[in-house]
Tab-separated table of C-alpha atoms and ligand atoms in Angstrom:
chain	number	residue	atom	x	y	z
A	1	UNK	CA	76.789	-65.712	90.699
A	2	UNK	CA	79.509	-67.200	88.341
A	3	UNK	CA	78.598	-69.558	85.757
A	4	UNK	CA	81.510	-71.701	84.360
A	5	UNK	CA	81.944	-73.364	80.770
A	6	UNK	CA	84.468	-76.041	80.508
A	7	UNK	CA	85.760	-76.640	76.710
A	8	UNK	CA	87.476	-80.099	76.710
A	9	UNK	CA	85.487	-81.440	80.200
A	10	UNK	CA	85.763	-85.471	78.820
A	11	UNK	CA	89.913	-84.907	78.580
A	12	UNK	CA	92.419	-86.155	81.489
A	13	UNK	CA	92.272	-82.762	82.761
A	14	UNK	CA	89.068	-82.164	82.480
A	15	UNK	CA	86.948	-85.489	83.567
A	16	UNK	CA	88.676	-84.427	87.062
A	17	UNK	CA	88.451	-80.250	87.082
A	18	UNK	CA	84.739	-80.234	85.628
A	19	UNK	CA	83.589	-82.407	88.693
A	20	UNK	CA	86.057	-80.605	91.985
A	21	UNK	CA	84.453	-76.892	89.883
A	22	UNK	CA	80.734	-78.501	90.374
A	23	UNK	CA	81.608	-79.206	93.364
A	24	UNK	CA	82.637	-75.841	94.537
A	25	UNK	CA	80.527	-73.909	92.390
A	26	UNK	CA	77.077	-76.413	92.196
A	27	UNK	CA	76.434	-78.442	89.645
A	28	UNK	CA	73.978	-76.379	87.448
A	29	UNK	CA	76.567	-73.484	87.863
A	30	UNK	CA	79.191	-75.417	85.780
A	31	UNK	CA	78.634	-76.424	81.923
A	32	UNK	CA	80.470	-78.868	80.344
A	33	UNK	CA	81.166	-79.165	77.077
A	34	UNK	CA	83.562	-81.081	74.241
A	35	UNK	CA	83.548	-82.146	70.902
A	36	UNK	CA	82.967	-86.108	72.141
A	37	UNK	CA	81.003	-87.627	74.708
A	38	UNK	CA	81.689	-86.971	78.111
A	39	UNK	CA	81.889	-89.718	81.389
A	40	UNK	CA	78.810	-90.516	83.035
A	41	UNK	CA	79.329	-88.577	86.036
A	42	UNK	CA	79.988	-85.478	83.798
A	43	UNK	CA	76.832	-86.202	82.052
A	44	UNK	CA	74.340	-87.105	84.818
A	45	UNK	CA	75.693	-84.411	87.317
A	46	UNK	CA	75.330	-81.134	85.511
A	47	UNK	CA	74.050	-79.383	82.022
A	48	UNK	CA	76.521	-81.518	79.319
A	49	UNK	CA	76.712	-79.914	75.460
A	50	UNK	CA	78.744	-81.319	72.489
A	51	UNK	CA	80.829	-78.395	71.266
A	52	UNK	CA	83.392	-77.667	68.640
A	53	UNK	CA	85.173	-74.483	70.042
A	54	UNK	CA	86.014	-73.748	66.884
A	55	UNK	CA	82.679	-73.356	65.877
A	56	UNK	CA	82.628	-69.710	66.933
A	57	UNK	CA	78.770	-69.145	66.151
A	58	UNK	CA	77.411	-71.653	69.048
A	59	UNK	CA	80.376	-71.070	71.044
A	60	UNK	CA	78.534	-67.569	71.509
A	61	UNK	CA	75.197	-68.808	71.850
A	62	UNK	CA	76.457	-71.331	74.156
A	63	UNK	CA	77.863	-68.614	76.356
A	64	UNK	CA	75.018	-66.499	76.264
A	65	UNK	CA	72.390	-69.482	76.725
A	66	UNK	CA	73.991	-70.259	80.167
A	67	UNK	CA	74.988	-66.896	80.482
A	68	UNK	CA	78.525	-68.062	81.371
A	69	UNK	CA	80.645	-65.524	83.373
A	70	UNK	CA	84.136	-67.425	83.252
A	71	UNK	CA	85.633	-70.345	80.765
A	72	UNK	CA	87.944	-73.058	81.351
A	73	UNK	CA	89.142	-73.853	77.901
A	74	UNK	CA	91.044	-77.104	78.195
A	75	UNK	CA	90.727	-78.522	74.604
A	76	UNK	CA	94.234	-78.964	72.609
A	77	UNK	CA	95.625	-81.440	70.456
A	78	UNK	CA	98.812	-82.919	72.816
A	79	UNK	CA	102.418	-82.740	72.017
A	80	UNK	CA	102.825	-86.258	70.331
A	81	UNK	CA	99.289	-86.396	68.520
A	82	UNK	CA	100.264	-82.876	66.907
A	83	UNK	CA	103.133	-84.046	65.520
A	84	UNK	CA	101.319	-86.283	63.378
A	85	UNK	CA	99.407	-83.210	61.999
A	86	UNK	CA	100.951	-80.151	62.590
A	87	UNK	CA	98.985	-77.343	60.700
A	88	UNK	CA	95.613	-79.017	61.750
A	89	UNK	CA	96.805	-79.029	65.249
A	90	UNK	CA	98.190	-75.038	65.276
A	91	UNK	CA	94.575	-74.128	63.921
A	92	UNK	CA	92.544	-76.205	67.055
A	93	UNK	CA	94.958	-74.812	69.444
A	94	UNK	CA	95.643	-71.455	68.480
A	95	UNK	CA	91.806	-70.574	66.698
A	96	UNK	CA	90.455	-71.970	69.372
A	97	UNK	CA	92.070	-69.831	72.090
A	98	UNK	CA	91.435	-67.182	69.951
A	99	UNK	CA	87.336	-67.750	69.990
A	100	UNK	CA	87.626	-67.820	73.205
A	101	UNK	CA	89.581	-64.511	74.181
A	102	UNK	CA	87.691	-62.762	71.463
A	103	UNK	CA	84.567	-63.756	73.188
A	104	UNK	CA	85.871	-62.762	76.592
A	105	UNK	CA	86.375	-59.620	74.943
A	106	UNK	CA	82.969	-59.203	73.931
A	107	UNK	CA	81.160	-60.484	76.367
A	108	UNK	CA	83.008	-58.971	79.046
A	109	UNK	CA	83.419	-62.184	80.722
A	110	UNK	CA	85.395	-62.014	84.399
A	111	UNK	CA	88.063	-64.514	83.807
A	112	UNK	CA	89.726	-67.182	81.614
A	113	UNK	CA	91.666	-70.094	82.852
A	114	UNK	CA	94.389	-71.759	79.461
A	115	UNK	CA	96.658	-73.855	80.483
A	116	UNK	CA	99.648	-74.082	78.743
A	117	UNK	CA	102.766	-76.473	79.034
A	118	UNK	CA	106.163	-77.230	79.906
A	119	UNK	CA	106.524	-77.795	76.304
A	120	UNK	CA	107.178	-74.110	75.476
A	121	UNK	CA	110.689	-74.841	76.675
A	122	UNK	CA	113.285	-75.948	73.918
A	123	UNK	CA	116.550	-77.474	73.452
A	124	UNK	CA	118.209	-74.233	73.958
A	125	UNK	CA	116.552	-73.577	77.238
A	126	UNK	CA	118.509	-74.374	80.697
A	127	UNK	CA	116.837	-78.385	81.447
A	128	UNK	CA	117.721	-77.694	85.440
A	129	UNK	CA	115.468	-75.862	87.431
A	130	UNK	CA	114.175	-73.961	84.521
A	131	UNK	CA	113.407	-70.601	85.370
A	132	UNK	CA	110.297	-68.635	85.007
A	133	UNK	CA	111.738	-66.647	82.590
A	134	UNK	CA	114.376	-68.026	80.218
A	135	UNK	CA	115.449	-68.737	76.855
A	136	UNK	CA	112.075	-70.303	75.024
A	137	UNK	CA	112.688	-72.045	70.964
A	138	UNK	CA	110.209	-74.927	71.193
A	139	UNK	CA	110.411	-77.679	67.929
A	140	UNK	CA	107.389	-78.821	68.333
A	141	UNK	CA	103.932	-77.665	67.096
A	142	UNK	CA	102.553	-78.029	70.644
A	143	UNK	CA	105.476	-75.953	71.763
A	144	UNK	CA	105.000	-73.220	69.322
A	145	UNK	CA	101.187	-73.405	69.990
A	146	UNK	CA	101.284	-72.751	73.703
A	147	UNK	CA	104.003	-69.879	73.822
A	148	UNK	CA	102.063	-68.342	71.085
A	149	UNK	CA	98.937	-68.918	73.533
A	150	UNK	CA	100.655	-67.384	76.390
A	151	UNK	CA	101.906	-64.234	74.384
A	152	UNK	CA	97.918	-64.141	73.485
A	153	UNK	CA	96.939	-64.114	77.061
A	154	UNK	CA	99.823	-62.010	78.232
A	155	UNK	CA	98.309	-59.336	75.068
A	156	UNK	CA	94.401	-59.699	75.720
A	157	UNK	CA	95.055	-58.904	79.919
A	158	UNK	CA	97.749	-55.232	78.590
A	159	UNK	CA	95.433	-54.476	75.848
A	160	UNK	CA	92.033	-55.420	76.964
A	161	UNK	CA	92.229	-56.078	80.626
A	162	UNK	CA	91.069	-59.634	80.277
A	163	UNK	CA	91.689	-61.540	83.623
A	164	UNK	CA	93.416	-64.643	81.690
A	165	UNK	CA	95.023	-67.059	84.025
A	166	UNK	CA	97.692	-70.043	83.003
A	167	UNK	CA	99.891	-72.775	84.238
A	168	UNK	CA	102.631	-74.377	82.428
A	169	UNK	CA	101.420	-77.872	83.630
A	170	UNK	CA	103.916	-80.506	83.553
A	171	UNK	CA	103.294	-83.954	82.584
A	172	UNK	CA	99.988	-85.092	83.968
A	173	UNK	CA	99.071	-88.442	85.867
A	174	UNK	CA	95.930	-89.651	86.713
A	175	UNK	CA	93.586	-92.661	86.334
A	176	UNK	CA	90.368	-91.902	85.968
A	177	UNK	CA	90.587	-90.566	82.063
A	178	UNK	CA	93.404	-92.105	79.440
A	179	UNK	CA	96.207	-89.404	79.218
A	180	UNK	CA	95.728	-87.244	75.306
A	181	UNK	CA	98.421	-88.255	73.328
A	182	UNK	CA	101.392	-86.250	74.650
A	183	UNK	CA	105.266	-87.302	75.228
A	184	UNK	CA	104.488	-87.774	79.358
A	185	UNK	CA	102.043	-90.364	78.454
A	186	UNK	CA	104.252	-92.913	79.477
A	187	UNK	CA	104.165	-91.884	83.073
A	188	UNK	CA	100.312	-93.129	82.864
A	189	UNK	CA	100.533	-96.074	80.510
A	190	UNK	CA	103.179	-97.408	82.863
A	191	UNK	CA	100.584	-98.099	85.615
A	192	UNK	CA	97.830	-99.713	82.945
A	193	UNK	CA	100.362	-102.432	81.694
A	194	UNK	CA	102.040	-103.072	85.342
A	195	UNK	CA	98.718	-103.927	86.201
A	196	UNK	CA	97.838	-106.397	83.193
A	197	UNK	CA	101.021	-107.820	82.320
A	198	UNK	CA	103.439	-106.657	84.828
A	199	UNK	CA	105.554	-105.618	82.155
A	200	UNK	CA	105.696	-102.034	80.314
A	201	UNK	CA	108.023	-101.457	76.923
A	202	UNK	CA	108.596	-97.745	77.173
A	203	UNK	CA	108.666	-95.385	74.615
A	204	UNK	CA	110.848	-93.102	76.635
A	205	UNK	CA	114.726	-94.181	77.269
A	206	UNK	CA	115.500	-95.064	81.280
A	207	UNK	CA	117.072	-92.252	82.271
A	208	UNK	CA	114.687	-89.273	80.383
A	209	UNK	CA	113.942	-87.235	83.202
A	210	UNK	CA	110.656	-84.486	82.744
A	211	UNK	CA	108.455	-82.627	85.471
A	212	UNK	CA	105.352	-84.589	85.938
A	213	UNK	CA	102.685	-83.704	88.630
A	214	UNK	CA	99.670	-86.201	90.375
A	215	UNK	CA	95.822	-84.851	89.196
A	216	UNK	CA	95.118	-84.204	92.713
A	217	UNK	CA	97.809	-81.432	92.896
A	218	UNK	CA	97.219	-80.214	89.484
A	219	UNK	CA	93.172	-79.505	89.637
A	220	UNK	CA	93.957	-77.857	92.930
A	221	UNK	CA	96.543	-75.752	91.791
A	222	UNK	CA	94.084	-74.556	88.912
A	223	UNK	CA	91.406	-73.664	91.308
A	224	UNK	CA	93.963	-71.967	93.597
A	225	UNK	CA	95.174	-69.461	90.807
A	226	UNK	CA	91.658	-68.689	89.465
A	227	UNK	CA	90.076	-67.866	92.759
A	228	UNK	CA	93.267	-65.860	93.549
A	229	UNK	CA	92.937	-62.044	94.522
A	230	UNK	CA	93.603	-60.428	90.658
A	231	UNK	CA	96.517	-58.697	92.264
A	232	UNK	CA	98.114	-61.550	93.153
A	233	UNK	CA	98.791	-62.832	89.664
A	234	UNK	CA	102.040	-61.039	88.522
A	235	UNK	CA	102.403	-63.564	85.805
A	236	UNK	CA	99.928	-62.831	82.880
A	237	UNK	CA	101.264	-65.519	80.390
A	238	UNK	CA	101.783	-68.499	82.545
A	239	UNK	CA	103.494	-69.643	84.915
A	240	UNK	CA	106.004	-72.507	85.662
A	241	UNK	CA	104.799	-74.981	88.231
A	242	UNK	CA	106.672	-77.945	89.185
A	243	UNK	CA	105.768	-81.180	90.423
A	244	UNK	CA	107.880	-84.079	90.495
A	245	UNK	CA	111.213	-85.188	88.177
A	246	UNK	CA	111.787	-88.452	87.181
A	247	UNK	CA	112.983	-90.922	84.797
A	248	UNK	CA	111.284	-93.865	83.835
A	249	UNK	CA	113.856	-95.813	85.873
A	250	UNK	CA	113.141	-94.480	88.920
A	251	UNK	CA	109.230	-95.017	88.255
A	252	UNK	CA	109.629	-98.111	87.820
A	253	UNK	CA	111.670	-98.657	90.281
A	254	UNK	CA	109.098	-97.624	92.454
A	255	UNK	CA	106.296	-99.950	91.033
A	256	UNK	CA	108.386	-102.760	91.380
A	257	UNK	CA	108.843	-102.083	95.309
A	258	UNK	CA	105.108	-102.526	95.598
A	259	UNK	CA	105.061	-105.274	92.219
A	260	UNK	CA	108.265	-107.009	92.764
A	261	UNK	CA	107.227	-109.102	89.506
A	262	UNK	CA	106.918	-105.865	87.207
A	263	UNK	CA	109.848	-105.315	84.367
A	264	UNK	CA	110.435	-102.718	82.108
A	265	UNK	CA	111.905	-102.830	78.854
A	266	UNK	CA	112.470	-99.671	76.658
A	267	UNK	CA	112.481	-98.667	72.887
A	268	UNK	CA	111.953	-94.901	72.283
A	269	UNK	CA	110.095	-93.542	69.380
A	270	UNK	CA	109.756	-89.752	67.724
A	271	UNK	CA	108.802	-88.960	71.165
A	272	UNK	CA	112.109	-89.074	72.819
A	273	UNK	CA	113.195	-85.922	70.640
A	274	UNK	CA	110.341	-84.329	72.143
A	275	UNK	CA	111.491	-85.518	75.675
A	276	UNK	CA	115.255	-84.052	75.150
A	277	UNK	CA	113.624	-80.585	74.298
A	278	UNK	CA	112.138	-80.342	77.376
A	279	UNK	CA	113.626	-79.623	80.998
A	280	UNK	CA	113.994	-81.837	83.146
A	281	UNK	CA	112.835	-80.139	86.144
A	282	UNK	CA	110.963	-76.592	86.858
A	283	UNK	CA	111.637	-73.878	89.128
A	284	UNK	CA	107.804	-72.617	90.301
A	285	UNK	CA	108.867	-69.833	92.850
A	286	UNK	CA	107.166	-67.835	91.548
A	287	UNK	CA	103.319	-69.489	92.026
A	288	UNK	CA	104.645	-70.577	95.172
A	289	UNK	CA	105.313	-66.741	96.272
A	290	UNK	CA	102.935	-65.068	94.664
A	291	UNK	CA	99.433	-67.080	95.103
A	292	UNK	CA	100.934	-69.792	96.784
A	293	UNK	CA	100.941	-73.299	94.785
A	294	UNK	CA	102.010	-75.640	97.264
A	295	UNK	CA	102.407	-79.742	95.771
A	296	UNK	CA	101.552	-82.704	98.182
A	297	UNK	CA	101.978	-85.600	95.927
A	298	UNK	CA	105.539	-87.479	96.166
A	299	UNK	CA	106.361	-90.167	93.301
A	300	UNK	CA	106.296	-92.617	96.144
A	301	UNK	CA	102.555	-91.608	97.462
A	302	UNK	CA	101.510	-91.050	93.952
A	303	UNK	CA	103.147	-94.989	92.756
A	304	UNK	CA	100.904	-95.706	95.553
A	305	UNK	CA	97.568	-94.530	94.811
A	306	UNK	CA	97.937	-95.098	90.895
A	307	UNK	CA	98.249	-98.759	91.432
A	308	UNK	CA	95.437	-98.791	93.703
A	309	UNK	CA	93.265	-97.200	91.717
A	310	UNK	CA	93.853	-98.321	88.404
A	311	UNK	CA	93.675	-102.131	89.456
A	312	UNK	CA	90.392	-100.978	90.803
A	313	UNK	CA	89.210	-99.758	88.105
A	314	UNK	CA	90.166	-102.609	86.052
A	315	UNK	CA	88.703	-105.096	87.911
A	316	UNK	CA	85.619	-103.330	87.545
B	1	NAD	P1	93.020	-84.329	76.457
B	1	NAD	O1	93.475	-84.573	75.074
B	1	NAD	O2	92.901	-85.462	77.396
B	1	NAD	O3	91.622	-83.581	76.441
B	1	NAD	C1	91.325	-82.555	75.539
B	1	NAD	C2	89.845	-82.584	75.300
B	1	NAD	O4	89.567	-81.578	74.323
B	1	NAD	C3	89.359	-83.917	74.713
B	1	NAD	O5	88.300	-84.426	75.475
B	1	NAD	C4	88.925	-83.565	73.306
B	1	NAD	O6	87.790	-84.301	72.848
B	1	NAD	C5	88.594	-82.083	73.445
B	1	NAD	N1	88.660	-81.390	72.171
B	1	NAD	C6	89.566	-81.549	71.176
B	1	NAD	N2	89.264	-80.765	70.143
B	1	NAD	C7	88.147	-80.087	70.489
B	1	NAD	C8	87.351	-79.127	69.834
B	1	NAD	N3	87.629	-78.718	68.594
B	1	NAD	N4	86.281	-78.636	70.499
B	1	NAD	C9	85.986	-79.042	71.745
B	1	NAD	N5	86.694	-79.964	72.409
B	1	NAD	C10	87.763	-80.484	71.785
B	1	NAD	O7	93.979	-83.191	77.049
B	1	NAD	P2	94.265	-82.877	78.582
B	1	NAD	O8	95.430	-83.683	78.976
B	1	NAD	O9	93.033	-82.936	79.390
B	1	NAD	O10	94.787	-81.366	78.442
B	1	NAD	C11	93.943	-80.272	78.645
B	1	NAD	C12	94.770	-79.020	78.461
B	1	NAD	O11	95.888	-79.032	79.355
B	1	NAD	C13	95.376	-78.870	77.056
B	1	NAD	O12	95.429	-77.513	76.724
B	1	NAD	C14	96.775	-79.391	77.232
B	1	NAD	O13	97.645	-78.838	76.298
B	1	NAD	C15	97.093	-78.907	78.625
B	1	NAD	N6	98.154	-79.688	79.250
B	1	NAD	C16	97.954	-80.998	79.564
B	1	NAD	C17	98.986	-81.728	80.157
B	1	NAD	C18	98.820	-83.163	80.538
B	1	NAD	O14	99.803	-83.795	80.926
B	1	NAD	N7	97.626	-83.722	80.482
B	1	NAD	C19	100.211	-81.091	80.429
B	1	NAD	C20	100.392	-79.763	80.039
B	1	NAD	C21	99.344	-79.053	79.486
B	2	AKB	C1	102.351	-83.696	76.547
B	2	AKB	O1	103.178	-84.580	76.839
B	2	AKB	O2	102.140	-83.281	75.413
B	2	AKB	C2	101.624	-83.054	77.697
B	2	AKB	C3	102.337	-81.821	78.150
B	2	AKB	C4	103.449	-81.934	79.102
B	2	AKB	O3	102.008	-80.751	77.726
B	2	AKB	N1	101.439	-84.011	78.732
């Protein structure tokens, strides 16, 4: 019987994964934890712990309390809120990934899921279809973070044969949790203020183009790779999955097809830097071929369902 721990369950990411895992798994089988409170649903459904994961001490207990078999660490400090504290942010992301291999180690856990980010690209990396394996100098702290994670994971799996398992996720939208700070924000805050005041000012310029992909897509592509046959995964570090490119034009485009009232204005901030590092689109052969990522979410459908759903939401 596996018993999951989530680290970071009341994020964007994982408000969504903890609750498709209980699903699959039963509630009592998955425990979610984070440093703040989590949703309701989280809360109600399932065992709910406030944890620091850098507090290694009852990150163990915790473990051997529920006597967890596999962990879902999900907590990070985003690309745009680690700018604003660089050093503090490299010790949450890299300690706590750390704690957690260390433990895997140790415990003899059965497998890790870390996801990691398109932001381990850099300026000097090809922004078209960027491959799998390329040239990688990220400038940002998140950047630096995650490739240093993914050399971790690659390290732990060669030297201690720990089943670690990563996607570099692109930008992420969704509606049910507020998106963590990071340079794809945008592609989320969009829908909030269409909604309210038919109007967005963008912190992105029009035509910045990055890889973004719908929750939907991304939660099942994290399930798919972790219950993937071990031989399947070829790709111990992480690996590139794609989504959908577009610009903030062409998003908004899209809303105003639906919201023929909705304008956008623009006036980029540190974060467009951070968007000109990064590619522009991703080539994810290789999760397609090897344990078969397949994306059903189109910027049309996904324009679609976001505004549905998040003037539901705010109409209560
Ligand atoms: P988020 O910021 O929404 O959620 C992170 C959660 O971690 C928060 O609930 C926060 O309270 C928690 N947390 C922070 N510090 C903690 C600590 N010390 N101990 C325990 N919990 C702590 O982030 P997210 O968007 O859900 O991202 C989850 C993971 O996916 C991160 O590793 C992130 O880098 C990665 N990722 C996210 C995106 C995206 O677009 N959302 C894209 C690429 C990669
Ligand atoms: C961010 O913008 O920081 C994240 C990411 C792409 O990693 N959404």
């Amino acid at each position: 019987m596996e018993k999951l721990l989530v680290i970071g369950c009341a994020g964007q990411i994982g408000s969504e994964l903890t609750i498709e895992l209980r699903n699959l798994y039963g509630n009592e089988n998955v425990i979610a934890t984070d440093i703040k409170q989590a949703p309701d649903d989280i809360v109600e459904s399932g065992p709910f712990e406030i944890l620091d994961v850098l507090d290694e001490k009852k990150l163990g207990e915790t473990v051997d309390r529920y006597k967890i078999t596999q962990i879902y660490h999900l907590a990070a400090i985003l690309s745009g809120n680690a700018e604003k504290n660089p050093v503090k942010s490299w010790e949450i992301n890299m300690q706590s990934l750390l704690n957690v291999m260390e433990l895997a180690k140790e415990k003899k856990l059965s497998k890790i899921f870390w996801p990691s980010s398109i932001a381990v690209f850099g300026p000097s990396t090809p922004r078209v279809d960027t491959p799998q394996y390329t040239v990688m100098e990220p400038n940002t702290v998140y950047g630096i973070s995650k490739l240093a994670g993914e050399r971790w994971l690659e390290y732990y799996f060669n030297k201690y044969g720990i089943d670690g398992r990563g996607l570099r996720y692109p930008g992420l939208i969704s509606y049910k949790t507020e998106a963590g700070g990071g340079t794809t924000d945008y592609a989320v805050e969009i829908f909030y203020e269409a909604v309210k005041n038919s109007s967005y000012e963008c912190f992105l310029d029009a035509n910045t183009y990055l890889p973004m992909m719908f929750m939907e897509d991304a939660v099942k592509a994290t399930i798919d790779i972790m219950e993937a046959d071990a031989e399947k995964i070829n790709i111990r570090s992480s690996y590139n999955v794609a989504g959908i490119s577009f610009s903030p034009k062409e998003i908004a485009a899209e809303i105003k097809k639906l919201m023929p009232e909705f304008s956008i204005s623009y006036k980029p901030d540190f974060r467009q830097a951070i968007a000109d590092s990064w590619p522009q689109s991703i080539d994810d052969s290789h999760a397609r071929k090897d344990w078969g990522l397949r994306n059903t979410y189109d910027l049309k459908r996904m324009t679609k369902v976001m505004l549905e759903e998040v003037s539901k939401k705010l109409k209560g």
